[in-house]
mmCIF file of C-alpha atoms and ligand atoms in Angstrom:
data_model
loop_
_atom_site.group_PDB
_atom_site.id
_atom_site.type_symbol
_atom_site.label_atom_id
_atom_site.label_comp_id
_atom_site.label_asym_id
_atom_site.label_seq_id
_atom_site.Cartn_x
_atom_site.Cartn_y
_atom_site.Cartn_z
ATOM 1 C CA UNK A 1 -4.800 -72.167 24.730
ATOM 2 C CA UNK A 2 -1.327 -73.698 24.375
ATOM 3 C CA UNK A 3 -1.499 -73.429 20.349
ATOM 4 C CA UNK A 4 -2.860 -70.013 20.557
ATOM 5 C CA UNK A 5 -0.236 -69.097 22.572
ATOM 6 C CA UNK A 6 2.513 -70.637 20.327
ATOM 7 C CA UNK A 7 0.123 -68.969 17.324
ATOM 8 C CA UNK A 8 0.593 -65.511 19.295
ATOM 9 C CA UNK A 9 4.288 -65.632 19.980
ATOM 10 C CA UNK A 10 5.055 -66.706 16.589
ATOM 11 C CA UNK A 11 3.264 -64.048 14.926
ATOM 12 C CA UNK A 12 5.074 -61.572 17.508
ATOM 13 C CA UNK A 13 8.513 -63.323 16.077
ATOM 14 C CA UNK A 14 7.265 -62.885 12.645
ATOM 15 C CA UNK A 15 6.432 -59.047 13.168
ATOM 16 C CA UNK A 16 9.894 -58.473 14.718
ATOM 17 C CA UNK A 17 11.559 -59.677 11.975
ATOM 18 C CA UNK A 18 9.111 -57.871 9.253
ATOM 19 C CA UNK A 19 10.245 -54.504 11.161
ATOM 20 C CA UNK A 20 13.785 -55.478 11.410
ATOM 21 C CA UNK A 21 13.703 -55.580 7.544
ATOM 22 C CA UNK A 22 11.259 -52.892 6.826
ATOM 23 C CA UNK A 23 11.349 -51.224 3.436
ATOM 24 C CA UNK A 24 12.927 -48.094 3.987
ATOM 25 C CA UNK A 25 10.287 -46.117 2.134
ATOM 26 C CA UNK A 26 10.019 -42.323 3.231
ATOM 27 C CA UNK A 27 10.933 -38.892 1.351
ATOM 28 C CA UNK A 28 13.682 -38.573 -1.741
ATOM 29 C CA UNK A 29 15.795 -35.563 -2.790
ATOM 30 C CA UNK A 30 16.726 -35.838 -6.402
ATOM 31 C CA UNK A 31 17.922 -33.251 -8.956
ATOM 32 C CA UNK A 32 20.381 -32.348 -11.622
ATOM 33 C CA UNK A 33 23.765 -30.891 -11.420
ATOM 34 C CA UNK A 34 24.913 -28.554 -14.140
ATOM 35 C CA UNK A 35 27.033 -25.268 -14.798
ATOM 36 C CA UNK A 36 27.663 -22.111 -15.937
ATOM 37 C CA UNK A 37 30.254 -20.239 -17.932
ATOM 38 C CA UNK A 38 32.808 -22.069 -20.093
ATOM 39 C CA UNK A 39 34.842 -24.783 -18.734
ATOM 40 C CA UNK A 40 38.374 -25.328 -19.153
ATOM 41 C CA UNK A 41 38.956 -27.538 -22.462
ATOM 42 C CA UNK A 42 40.472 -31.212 -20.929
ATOM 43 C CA UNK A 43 44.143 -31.362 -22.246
ATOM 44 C CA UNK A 44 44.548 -34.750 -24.254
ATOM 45 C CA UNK A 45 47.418 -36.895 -22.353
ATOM 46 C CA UNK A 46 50.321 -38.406 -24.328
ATOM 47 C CA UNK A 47 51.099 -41.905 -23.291
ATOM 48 C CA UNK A 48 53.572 -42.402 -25.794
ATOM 49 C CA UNK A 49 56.057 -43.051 -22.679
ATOM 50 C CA UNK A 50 53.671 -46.129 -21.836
ATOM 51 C CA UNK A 51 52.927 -47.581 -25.548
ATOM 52 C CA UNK A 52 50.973 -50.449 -24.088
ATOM 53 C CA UNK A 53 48.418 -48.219 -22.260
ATOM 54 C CA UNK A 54 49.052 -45.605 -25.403
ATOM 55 C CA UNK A 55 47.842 -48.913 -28.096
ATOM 56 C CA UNK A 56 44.390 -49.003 -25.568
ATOM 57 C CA UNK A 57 43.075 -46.016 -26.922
ATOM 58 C CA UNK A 58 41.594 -45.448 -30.252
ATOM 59 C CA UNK A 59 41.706 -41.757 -30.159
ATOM 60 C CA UNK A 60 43.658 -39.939 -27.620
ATOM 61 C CA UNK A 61 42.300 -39.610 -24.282
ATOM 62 C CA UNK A 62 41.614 -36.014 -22.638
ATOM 63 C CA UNK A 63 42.236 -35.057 -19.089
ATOM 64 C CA UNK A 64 39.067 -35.815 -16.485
ATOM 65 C CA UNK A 65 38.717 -33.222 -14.172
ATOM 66 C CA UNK A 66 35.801 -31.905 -15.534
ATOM 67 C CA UNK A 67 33.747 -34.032 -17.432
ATOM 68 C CA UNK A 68 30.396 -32.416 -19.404
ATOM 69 C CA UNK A 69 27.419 -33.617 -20.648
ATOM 70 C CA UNK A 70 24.358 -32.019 -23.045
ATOM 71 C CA UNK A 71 22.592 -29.171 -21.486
ATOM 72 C CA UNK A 72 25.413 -28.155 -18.984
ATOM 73 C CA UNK A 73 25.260 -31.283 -17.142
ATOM 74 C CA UNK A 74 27.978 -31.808 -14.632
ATOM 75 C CA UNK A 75 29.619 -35.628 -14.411
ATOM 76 C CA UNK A 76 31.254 -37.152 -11.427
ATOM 77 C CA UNK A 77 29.548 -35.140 -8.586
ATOM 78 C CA UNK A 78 29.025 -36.044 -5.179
ATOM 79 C CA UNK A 79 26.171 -35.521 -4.051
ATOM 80 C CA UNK A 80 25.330 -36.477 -0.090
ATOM 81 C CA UNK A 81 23.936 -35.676 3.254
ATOM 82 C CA UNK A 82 26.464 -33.983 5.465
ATOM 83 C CA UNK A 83 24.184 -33.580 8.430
ATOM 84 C CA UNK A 84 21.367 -34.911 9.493
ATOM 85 C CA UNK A 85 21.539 -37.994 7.987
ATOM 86 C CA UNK A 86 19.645 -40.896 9.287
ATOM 87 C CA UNK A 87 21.740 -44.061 9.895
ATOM 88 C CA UNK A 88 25.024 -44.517 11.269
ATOM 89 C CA UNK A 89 25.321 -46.446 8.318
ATOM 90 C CA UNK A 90 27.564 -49.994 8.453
ATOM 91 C CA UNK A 91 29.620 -50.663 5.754
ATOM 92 C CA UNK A 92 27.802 -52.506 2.818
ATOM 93 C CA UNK A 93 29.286 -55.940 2.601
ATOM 94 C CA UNK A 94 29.561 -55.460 -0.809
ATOM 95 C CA UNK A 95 33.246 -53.931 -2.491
ATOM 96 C CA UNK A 96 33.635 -50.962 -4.486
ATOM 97 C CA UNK A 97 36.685 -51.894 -7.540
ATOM 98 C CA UNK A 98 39.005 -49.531 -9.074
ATOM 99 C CA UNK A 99 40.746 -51.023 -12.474
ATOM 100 C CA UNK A 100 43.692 -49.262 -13.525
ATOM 101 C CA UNK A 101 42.444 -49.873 -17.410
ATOM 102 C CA UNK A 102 44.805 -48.498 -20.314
ATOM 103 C CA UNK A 103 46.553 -46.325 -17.846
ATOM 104 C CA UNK A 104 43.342 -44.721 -16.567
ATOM 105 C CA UNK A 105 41.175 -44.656 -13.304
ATOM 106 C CA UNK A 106 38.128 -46.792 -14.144
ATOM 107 C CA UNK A 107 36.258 -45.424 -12.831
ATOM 108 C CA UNK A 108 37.199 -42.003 -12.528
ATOM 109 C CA UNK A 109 35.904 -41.617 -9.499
ATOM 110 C CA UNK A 110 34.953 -44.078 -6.368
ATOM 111 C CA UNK A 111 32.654 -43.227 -4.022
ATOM 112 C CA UNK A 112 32.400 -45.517 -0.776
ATOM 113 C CA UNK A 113 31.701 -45.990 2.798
ATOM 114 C CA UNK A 114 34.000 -45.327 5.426
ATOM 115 C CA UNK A 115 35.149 -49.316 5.970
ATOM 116 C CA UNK A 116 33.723 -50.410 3.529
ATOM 117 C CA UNK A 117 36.384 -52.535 1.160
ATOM 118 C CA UNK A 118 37.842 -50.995 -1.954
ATOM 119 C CA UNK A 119 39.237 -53.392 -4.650
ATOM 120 C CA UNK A 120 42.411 -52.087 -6.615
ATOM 121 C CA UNK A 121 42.595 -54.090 -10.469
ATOM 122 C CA UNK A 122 45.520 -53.795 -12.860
ATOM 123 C CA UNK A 123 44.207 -55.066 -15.964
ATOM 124 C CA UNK A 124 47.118 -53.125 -17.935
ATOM 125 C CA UNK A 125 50.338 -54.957 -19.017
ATOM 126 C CA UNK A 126 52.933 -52.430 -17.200
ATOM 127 C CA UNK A 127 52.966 -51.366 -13.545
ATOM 128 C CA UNK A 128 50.917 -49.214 -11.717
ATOM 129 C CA UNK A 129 51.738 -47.583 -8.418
ATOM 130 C CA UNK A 130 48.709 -46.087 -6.480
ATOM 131 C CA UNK A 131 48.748 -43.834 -4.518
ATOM 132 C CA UNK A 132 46.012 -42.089 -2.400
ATOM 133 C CA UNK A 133 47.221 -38.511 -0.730
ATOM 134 C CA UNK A 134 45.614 -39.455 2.601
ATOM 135 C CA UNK A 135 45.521 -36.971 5.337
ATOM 136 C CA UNK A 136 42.724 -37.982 8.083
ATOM 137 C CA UNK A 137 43.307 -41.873 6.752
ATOM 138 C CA UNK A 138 46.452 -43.640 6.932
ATOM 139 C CA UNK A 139 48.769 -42.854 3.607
ATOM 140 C CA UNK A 140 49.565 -45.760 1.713
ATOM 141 C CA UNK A 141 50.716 -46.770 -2.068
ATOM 142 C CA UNK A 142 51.063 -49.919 -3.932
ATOM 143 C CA UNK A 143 52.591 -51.462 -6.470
ATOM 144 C CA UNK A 144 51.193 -53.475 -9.172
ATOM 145 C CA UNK A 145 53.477 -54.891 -11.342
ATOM 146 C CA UNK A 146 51.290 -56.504 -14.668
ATOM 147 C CA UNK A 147 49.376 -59.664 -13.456
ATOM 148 C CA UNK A 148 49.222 -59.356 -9.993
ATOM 149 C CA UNK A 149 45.965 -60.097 -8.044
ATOM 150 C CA UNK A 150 43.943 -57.603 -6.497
ATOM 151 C CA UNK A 151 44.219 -56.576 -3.613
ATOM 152 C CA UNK A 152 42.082 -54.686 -0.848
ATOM 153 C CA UNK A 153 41.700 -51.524 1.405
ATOM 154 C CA UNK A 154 39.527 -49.800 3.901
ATOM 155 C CA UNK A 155 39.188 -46.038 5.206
ATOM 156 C CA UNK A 156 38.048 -45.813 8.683
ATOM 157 C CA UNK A 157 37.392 -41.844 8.162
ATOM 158 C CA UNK A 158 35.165 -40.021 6.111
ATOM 159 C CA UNK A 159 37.806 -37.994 3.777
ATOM 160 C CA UNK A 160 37.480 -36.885 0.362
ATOM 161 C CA UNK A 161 40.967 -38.180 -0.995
ATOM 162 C CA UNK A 162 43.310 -37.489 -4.188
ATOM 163 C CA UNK A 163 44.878 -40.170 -5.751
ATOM 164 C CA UNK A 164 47.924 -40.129 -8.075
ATOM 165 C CA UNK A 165 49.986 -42.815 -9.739
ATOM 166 C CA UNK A 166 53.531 -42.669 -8.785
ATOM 167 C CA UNK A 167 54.496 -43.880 -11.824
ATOM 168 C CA UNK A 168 52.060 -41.899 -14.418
ATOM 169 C CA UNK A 169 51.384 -38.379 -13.910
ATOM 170 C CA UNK A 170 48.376 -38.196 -15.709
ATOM 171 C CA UNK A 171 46.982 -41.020 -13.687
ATOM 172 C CA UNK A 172 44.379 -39.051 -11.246
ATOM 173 C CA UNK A 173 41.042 -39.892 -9.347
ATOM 174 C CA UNK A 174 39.427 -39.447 -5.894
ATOM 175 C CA UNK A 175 38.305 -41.765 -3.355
ATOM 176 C CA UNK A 176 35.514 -40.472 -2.039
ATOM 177 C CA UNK A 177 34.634 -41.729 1.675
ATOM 178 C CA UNK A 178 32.072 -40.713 3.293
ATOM 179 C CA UNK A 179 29.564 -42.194 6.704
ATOM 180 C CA UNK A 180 26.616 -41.719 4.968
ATOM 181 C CA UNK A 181 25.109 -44.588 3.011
ATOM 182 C CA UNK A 182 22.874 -41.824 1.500
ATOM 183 C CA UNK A 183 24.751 -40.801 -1.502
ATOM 184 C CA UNK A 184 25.039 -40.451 -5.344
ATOM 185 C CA UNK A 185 27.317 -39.646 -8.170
ATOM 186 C CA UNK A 186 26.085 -37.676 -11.123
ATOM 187 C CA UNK A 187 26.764 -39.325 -14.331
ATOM 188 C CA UNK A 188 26.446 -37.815 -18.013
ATOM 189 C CA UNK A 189 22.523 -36.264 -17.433
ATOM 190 C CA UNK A 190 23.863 -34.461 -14.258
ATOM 191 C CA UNK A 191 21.083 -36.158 -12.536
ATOM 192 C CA UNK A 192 21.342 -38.047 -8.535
ATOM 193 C CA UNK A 193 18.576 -39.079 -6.630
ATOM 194 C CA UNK A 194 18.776 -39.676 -2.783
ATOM 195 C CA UNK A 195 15.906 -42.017 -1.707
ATOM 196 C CA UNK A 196 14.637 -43.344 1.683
ATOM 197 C CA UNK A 197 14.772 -40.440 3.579
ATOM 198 C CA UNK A 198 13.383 -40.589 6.982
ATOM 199 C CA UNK A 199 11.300 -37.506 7.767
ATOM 200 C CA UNK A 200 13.987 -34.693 8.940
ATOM 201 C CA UNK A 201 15.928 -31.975 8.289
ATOM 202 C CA UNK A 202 19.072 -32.653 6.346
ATOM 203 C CA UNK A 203 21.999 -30.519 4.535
ATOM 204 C CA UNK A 204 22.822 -32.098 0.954
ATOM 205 C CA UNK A 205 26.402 -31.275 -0.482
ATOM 206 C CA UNK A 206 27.344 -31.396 -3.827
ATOM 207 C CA UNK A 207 31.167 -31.964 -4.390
ATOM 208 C CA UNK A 208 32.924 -31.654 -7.501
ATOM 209 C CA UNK A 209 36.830 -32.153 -7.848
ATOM 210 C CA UNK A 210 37.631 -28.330 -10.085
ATOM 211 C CA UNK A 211 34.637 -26.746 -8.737
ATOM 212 C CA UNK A 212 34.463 -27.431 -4.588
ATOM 213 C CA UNK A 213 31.358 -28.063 -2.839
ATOM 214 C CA UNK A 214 27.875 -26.566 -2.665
ATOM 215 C CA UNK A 215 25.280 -27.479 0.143
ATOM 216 C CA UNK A 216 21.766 -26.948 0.065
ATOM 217 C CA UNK A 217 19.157 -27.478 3.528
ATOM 218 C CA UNK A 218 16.325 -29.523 2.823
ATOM 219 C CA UNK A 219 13.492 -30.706 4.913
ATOM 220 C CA UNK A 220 11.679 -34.133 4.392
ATOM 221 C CA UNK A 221 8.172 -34.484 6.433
ATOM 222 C CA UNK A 222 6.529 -37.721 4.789
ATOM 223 C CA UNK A 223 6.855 -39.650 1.334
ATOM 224 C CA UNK A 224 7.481 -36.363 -1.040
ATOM 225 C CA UNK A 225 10.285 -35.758 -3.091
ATOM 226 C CA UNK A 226 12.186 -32.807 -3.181
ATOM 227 C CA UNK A 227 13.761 -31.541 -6.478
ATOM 228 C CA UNK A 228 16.542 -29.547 -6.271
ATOM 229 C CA UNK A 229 19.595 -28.368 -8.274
ATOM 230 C CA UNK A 230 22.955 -27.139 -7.938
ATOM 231 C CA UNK A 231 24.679 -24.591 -10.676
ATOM 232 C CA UNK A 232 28.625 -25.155 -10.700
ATOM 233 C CA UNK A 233 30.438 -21.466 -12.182
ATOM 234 C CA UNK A 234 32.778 -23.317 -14.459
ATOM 235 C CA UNK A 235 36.425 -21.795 -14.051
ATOM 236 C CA UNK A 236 38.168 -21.292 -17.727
ATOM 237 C CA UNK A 237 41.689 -22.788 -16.361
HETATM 238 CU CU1 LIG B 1 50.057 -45.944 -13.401
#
């Protein structure tokens, strides 16, 4: 009796902590983000005024504020759920980094979690001032002079925020902060995929810096996945 007992309990403990840590499994939206028209042509940026980021590059760098890929694809999109969204998602323990690399945002742009921590890198050999416009977060900047450790932030609001260098104009990216853990960012095949979707109904947004936001309402009921794509009109300027 007593051992089945013990038997019984511990298999109750050991189902407790198999549903605490369930796989998430459920429904995924995934897609491709492209556009249309003829984007403006990315301006290359002198760094002669900064010849030790200006030595980093090979071949003159171009502007990033709209990046392409084959067949239309559209590069460093946001895509997430707005609404409806599942969790009310803790920060992953885990740090997203920005290196300022050759005078650039590497990489161009950082998505996170609101709280979650965001590591700033100078790996250059001159100073760097960051600076991200904040308007729902607190403003900050900092400066990095060459050599100095990195150092650490956190957002507690979701915010979608510009970031200059004070120091080099060209120097742009976004932080991206959002509640959701349910997110991606399109790389050079324009594709994202959102997995582990509890069944619901949820809006998906698609954000791109030149080109604003799209959304999109799609409904999950079981394991499917949803395909869906969002078409950018490319602005010539
Ligand atoms: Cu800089």
């Amino acid at each position: 009796m007593k051992v089945n007992q013990i038997l019984m309990s511990g298999i109750a403990v050991l189902a407790a902590a198999t549903m605490a840590v369930a796989a998430p499994g459920g429904g995924t939206v995934s897609g491709k983000v492209t556009y249309e028209g003829t984007p403006a042509k990315q301006k290359p940026i002198d760094m002669s005024k900064e010849p030790s980021c200006a030595k980093a590059h090979a071949t003159p760098i171009t502007t990033e504020a709209v990046v392409t890929g084959e067949g239309n694809t559209l590069e460093n999109v946001v895509v997430y759920i707005s609404a409806g969204a599942p969790d009310g998602a803790t920060a992953p323990a885990q740090a997203v980094t920005i290196t300022q690399r050759g005078c650039q945002y590497v990489p161009h742009l950082v998505a996170l979690q609101v709280n979650q921590e965001l590591k700033v890198v100078n790996e250059d050999q001159t100073s760097h001032n960051i600076h991200p416009l904040a308007k729902a977060n607190r403003e900050w900047n900092k400066s990095q002079p060459p050599g100095s450790p990195a150092f650490t932030e956190k957002f507690d609001k979701e915010e979608f925020i510009p970031v200059k260098c004070n120091i080099h104009p060209w120097m742009h990216s976004t932080f991206a902060v959002m509640k959701t853990s349910h997110y991606s960012v399109t790389a050079g095949n324009g594709g994202f995929t959102l997995p582990n979707l509890p069944p619901g109904k949820y809006t998906i947004t698609a954000w791109h810096e030149s080109y604003g936001t799209q959304t999109q309402d799609v409904t999950i009921t079981g394991s499917e996945t949803k395909t869906i794509s969002f078409v950018f009109k490319a602005k010539p300027y």
